[in-house]
Short mmCIF file of C-alpha atoms in Angstrom, two decimals:
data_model
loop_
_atom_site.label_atom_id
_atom_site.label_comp_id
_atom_site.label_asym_id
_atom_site.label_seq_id
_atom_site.Cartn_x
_atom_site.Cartn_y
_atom_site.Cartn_z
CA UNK A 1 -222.58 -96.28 82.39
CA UNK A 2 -219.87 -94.15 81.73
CA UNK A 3 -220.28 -90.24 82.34
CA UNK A 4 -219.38 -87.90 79.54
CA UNK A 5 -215.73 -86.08 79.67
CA UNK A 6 -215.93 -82.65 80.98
CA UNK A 7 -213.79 -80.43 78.54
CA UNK A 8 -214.92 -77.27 79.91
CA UNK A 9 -215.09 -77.42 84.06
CA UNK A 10 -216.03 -74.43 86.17
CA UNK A 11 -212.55 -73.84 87.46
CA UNK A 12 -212.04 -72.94 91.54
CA UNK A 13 -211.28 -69.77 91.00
CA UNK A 14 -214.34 -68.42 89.76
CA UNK A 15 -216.89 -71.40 90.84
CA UNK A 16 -217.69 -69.29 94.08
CA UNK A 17 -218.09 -65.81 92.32
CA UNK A 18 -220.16 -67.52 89.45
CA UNK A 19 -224.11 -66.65 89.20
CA UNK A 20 -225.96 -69.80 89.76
CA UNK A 21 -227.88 -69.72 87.01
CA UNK A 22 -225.05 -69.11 84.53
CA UNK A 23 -223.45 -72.40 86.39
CA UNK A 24 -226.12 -74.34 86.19
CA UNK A 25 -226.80 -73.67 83.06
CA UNK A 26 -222.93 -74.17 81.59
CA UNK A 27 -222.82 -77.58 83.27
CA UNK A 28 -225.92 -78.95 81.73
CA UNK A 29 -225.42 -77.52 77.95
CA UNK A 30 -221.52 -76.71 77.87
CA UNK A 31 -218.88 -78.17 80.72
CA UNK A 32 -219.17 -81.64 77.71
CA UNK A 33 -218.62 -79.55 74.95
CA UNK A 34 -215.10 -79.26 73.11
CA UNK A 35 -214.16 -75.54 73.27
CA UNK A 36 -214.02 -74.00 69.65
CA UNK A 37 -210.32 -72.82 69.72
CA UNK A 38 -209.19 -76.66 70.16
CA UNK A 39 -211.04 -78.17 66.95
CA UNK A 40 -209.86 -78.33 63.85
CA UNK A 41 -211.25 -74.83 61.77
CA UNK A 42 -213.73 -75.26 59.38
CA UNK A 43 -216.20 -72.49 58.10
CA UNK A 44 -219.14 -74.60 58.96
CA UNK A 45 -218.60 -74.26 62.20
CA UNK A 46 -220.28 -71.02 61.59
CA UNK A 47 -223.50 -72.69 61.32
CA UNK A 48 -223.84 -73.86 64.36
CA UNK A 49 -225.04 -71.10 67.15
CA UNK A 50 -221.96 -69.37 68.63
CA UNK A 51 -223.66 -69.53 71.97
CA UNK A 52 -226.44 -70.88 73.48
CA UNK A 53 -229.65 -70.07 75.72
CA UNK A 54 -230.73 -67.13 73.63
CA UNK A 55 -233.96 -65.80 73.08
CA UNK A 56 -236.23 -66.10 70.06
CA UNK A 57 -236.28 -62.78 67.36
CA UNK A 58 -239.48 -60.66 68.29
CA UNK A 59 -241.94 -59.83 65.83
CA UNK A 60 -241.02 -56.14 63.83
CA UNK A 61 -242.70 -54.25 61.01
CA UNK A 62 -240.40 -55.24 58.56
CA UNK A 63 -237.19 -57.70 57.47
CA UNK A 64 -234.70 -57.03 54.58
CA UNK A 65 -231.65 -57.86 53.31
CA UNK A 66 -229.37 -55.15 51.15
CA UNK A 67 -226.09 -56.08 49.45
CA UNK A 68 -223.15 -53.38 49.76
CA UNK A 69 -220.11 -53.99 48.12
CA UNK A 70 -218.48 -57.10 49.94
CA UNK A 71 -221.17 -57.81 52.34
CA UNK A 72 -225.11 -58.04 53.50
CA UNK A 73 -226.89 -55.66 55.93
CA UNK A 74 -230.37 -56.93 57.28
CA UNK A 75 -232.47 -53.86 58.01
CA UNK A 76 -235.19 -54.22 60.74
CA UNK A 77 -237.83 -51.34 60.93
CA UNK A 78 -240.40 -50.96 63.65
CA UNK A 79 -244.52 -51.31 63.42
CA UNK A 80 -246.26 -48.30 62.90
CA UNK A 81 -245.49 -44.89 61.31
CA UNK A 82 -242.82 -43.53 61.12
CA UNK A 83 -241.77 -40.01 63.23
CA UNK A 84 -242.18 -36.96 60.56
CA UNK A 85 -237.94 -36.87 60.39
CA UNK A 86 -237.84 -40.60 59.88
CA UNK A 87 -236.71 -43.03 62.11
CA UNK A 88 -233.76 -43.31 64.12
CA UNK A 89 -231.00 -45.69 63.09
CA UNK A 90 -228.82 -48.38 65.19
CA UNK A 91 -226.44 -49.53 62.99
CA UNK A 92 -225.38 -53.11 65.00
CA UNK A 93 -222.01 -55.21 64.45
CA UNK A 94 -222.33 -58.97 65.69
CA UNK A 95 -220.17 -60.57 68.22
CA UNK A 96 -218.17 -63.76 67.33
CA UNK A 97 -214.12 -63.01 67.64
CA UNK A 98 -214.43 -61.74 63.73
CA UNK A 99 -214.45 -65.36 62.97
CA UNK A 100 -217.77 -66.50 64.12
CA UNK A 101 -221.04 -65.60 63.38
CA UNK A 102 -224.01 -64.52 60.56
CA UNK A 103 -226.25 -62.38 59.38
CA UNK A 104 -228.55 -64.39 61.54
CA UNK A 105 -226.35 -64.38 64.94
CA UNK A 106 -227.85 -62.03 67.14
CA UNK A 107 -231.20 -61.26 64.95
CA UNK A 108 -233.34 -61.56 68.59
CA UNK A 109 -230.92 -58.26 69.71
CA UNK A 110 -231.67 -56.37 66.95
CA UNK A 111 -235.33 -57.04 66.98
CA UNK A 112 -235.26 -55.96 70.71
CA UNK A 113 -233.79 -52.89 70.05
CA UNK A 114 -235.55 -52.58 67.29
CA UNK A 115 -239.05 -52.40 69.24
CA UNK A 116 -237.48 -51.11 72.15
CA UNK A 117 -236.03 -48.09 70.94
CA UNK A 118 -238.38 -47.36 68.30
CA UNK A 119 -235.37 -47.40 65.64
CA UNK A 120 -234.68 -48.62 62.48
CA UNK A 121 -231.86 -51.49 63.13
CA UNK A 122 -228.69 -52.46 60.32
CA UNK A 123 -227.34 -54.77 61.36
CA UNK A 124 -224.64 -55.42 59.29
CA UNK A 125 -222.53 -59.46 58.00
CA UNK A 126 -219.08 -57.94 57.76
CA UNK A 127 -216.67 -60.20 56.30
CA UNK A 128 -214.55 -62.89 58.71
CA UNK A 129 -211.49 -64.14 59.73
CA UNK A 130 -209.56 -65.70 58.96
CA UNK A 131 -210.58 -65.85 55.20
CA UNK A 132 -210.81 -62.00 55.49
CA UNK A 133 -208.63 -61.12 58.21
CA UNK A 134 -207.90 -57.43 59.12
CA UNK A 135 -208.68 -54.72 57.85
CA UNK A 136 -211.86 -56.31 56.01
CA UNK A 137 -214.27 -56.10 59.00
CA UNK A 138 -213.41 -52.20 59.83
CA UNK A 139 -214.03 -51.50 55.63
CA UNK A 140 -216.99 -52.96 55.72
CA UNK A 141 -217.77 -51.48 58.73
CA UNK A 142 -217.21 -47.79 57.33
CA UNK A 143 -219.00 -48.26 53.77
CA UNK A 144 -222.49 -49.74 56.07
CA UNK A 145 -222.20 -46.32 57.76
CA UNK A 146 -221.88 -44.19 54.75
CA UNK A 147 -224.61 -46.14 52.87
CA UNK A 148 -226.58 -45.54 55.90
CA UNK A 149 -226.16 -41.69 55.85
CA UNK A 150 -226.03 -41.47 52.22
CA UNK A 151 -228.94 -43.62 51.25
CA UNK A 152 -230.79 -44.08 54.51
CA UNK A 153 -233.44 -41.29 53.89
CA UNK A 154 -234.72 -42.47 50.90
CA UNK A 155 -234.26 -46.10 51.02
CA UNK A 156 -234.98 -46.79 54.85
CA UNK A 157 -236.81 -43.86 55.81
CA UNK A 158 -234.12 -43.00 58.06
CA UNK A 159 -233.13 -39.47 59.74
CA UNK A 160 -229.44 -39.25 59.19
CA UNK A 161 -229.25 -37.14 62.10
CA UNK A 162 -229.96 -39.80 64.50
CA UNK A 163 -227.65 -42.57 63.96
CA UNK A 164 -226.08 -45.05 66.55
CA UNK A 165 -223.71 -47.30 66.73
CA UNK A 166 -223.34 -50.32 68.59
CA UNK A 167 -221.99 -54.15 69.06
CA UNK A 168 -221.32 -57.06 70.68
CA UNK A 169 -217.36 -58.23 71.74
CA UNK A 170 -215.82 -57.87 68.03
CA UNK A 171 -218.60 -56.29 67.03
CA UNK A 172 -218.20 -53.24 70.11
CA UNK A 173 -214.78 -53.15 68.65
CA UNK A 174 -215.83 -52.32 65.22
CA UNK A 175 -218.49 -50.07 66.60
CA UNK A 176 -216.29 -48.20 68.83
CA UNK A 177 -213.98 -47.84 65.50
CA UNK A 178 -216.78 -46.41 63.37
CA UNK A 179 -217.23 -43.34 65.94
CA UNK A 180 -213.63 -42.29 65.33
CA UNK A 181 -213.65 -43.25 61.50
CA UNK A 182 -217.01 -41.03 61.51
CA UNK A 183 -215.59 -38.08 63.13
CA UNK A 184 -212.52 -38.57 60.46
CA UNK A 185 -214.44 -38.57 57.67
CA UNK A 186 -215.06 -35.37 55.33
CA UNK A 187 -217.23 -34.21 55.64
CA UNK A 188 -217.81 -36.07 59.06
CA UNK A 189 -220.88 -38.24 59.89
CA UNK A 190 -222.37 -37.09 63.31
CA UNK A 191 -223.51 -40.06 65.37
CA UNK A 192 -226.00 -39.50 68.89
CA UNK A 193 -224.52 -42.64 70.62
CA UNK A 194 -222.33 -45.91 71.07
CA UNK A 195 -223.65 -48.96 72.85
CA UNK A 196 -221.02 -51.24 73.42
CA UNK A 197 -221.06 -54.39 74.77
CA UNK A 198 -218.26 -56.39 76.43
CA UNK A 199 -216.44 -54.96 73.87
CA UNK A 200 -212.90 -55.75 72.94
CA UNK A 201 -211.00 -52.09 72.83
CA UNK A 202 -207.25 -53.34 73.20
CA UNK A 203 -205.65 -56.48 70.77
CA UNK A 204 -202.17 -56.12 72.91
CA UNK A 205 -203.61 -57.15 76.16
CA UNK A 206 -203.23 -60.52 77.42
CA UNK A 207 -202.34 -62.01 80.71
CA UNK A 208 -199.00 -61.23 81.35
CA UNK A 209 -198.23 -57.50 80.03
CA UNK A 210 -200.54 -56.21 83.48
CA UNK A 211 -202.54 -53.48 81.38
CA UNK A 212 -205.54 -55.08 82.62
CA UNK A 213 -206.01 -56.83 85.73
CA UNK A 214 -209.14 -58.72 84.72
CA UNK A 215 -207.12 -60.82 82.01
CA UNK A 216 -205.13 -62.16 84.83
CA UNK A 217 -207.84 -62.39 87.90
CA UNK A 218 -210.10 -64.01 85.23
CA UNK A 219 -207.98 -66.48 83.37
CA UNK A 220 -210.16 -69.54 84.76
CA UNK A 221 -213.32 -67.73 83.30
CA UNK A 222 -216.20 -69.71 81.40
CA UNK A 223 -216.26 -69.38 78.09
CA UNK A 224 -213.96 -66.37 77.14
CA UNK A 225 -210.94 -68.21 78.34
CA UNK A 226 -207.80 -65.98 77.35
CA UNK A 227 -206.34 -69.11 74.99
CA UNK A 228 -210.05 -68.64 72.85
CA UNK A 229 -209.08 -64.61 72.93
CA UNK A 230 -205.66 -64.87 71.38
CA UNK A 231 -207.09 -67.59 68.79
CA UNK A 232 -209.65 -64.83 67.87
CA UNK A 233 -207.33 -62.41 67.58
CA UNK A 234 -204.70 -64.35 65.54
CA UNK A 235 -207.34 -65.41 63.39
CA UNK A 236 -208.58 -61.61 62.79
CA UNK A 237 -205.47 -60.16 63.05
CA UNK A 238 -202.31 -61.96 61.97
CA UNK A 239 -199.89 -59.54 62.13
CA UNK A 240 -198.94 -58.04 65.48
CA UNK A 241 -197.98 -55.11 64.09
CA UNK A 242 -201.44 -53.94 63.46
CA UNK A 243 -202.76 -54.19 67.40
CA UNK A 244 -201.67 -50.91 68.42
CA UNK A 245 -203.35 -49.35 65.18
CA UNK A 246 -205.97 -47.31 66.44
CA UNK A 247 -208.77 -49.24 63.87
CA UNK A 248 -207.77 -52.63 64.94
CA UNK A 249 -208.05 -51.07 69.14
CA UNK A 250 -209.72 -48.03 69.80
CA UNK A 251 -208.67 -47.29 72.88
CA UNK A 252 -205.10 -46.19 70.91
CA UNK A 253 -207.11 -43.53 69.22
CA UNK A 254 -205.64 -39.99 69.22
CA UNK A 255 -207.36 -38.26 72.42
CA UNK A 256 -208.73 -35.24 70.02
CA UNK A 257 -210.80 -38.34 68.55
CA UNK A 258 -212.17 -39.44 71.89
CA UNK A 259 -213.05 -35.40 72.11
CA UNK A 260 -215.40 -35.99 68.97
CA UNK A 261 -216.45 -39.50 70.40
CA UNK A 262 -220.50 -39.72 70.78
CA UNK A 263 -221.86 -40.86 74.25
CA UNK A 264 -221.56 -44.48 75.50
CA UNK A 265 -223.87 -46.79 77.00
CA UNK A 266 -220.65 -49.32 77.81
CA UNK A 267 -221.76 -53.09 79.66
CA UNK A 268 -219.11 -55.55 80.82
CA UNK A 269 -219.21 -58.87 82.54
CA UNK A 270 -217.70 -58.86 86.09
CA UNK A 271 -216.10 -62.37 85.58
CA UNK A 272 -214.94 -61.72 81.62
CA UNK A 273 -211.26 -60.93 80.57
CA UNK A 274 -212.19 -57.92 79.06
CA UNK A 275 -213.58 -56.26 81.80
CA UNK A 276 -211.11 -53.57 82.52
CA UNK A 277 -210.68 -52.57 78.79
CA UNK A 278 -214.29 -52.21 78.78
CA UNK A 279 -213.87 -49.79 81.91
CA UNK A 280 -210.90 -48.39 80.80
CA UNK A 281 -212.40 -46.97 77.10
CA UNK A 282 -215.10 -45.66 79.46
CA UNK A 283 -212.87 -43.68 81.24
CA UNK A 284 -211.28 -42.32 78.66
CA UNK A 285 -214.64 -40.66 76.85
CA UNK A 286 -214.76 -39.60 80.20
CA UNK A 287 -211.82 -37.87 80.47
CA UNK A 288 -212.22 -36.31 77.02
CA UNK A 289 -215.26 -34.81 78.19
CA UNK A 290 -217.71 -37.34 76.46
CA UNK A 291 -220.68 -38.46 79.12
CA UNK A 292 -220.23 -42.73 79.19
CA UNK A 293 -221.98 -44.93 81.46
CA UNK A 294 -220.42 -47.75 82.58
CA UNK A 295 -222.76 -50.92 84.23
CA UNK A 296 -220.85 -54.20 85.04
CA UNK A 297 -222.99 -57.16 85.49
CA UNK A 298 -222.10 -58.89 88.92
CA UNK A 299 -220.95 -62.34 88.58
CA UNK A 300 -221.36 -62.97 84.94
CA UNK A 301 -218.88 -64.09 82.42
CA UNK A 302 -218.26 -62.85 78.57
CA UNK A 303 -221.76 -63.96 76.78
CA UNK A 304 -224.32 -63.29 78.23
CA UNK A 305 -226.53 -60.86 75.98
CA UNK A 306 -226.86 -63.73 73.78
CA UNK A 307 -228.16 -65.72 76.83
CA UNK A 308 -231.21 -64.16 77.29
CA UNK A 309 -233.86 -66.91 76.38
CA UNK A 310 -234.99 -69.00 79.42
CA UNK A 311 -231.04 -69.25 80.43
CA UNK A 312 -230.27 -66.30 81.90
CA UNK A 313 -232.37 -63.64 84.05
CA UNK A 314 -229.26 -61.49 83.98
CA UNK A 315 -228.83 -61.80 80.60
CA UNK A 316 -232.87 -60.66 79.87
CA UNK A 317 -232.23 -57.59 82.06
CA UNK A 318 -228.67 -56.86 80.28
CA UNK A 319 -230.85 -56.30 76.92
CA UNK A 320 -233.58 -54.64 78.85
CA UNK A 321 -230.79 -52.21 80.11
CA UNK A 322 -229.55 -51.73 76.53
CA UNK A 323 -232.68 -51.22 74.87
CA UNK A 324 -233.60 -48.53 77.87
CA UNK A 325 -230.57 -46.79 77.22
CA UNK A 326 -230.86 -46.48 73.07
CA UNK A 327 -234.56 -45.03 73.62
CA UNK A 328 -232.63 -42.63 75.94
CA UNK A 329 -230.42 -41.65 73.45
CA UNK A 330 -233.03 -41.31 70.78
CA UNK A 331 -235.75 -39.30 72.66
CA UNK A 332 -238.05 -42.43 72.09
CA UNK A 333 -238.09 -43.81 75.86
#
């Protein structure tokens, strides 16, 4: 019997550095899969999960969808009653190289932080490349945070002195935006926190300008491979032009922003490409006087909060981590 074709082998380079589980795991469910960036595009390929091994949603007080001007936001609010100020807010941006993903993505996150953290959770379906490339996501972005502070109160039984931001990949991108967009705004929006994870901060690195050394030590990575990067970006972002514009990558934002900048829980994968821009924006809230933790996860690659069903232990404690850190941030630990 013939074996399956391996489209997707765990290279040398990284097969010793690799956790075990993650291994095991990618050769049983992914080493036969065709990688995304070499198929044909085709919005339904949206409807399929953008990664595997996650956990199931958890069980909240309440579910609902809202309809802003070009997109949905699906609010998730805790059991119980709420504080006499209302709830905190975590307003939550999706991963998926602002070409995959739904409103349903990463609906198991936001129900974990949801309970976690005690917080009301928006998590919001901003629109996609590449039928919507650039700037769509960062506008919808924005008008989810002003409906938040605007309307929040009264609709969510929100207190718009507690808002967060946060995402996944893309979606730390956007979120990382949103803090300087916030602290542009008049009058400005205060925000408590940013929890950003393996977020992409910089659309000019790649593997040969040297910016960041992780593109090059991990260009035989697992899934993140820096080929599926640049088709992300290209798909987001046409025009080259636009990656040094400071709402397309943050880390270009003027350093009076950073000043502004709200405190950052920031997580990155030891074995992903965007490591060092991960550690990098860290170091430059740092530097502007803004307190930012920085945790990488030893021996993991790019996806792994979205691996946190039976796959992935580290992946389980990676949400754990996040979730301890927005309670932190919101007094509700």
């Amino acid at each position: 019997m013939a074996q399956p074709k391996i489209y997707q082998p765990i290279h040398p380079d990284i097969a010793g550095k690799l956790l075990d589980e993650y291994a095991a795991f990618h050769n049983k469910h992914l080493a036969h899969t065709v990688p995304v960036h070499e198929i044909p595009w085709d919005p339904s390929i949206r409807n399929t999960p953008a990664v595997l091994g996650g956990s199931q949603p958890l069980k909240v007080g309440g579910i609902k969808d809202y309809s802003l001007s070009k997109c949905l936001v699906r609010v998730f609010t805790p059991e119980g009653e709420p504080p006499a100020d209302g709830w905190p807010v975590f307003i939550f941006f999706h991963g998926g190289g602002w070409t995959l993903g739904t409103i349903d993505t990463e609906n198991s996150f936001s129900t974990n932080m949801c309970n976690r953290a005690r917080c009301v959770v928006v998590s919001v379906d901003y629109r996609l490349g590449p039928e919507n490339p650039y700037p769509a996501a960062v506008e919808d972005a924005i008008e989810a945070l002003q409906w938040v502070y605007s309307q929040g109160k009264t609709t969510l039984g929100i207190d718009p002195a507690r808002i967060a931001v946060g995402g996944s990949s893309s979606g730390g991108n956007l979120a990382a935006i949103i803090t300087h967009k916030a602290a542009a705004l008049e009058p400005p929006i205060p925000l408590v926190f940013q929890l950003l994870v393996v977020p992409v901060v910089d659309n000019t690195a790649d593997t040969e300008n040297g910016r960041y050394l992780s593109w090059k030590e991990n260009a035989n990575t697992v899934s993140l491979v820096p080929a599926k990067m640049l088709w992300f970006r290209n798909n987001y972002s046409p025009n080259k032009e636009d990656w040094t514009k400071w709402d397309n990558s943050p880390i270009f934002a003027p350093e009076e922003s950073f000043k502004k900048a709200p405190p950052a829980w920031i997580a990155v994968a030891e074995l992903d490409i965007l490591r060092d821009e991960g550690i990098a924006y860290g170091e430059k809230l740092k530097q502007a006087g803004v307190s930012a933790e920085v945790k990488v996860y030893k021996g993991a690659p790019h996806p792994i909060m979205a691996m946190d069903g039976n796959a992935l232990e580290i992946g389980k404690q990676l949400v754990a981590d996040a979730g301890a850190a927005l309670a932190k941030a919101f007094g509700s630990a």
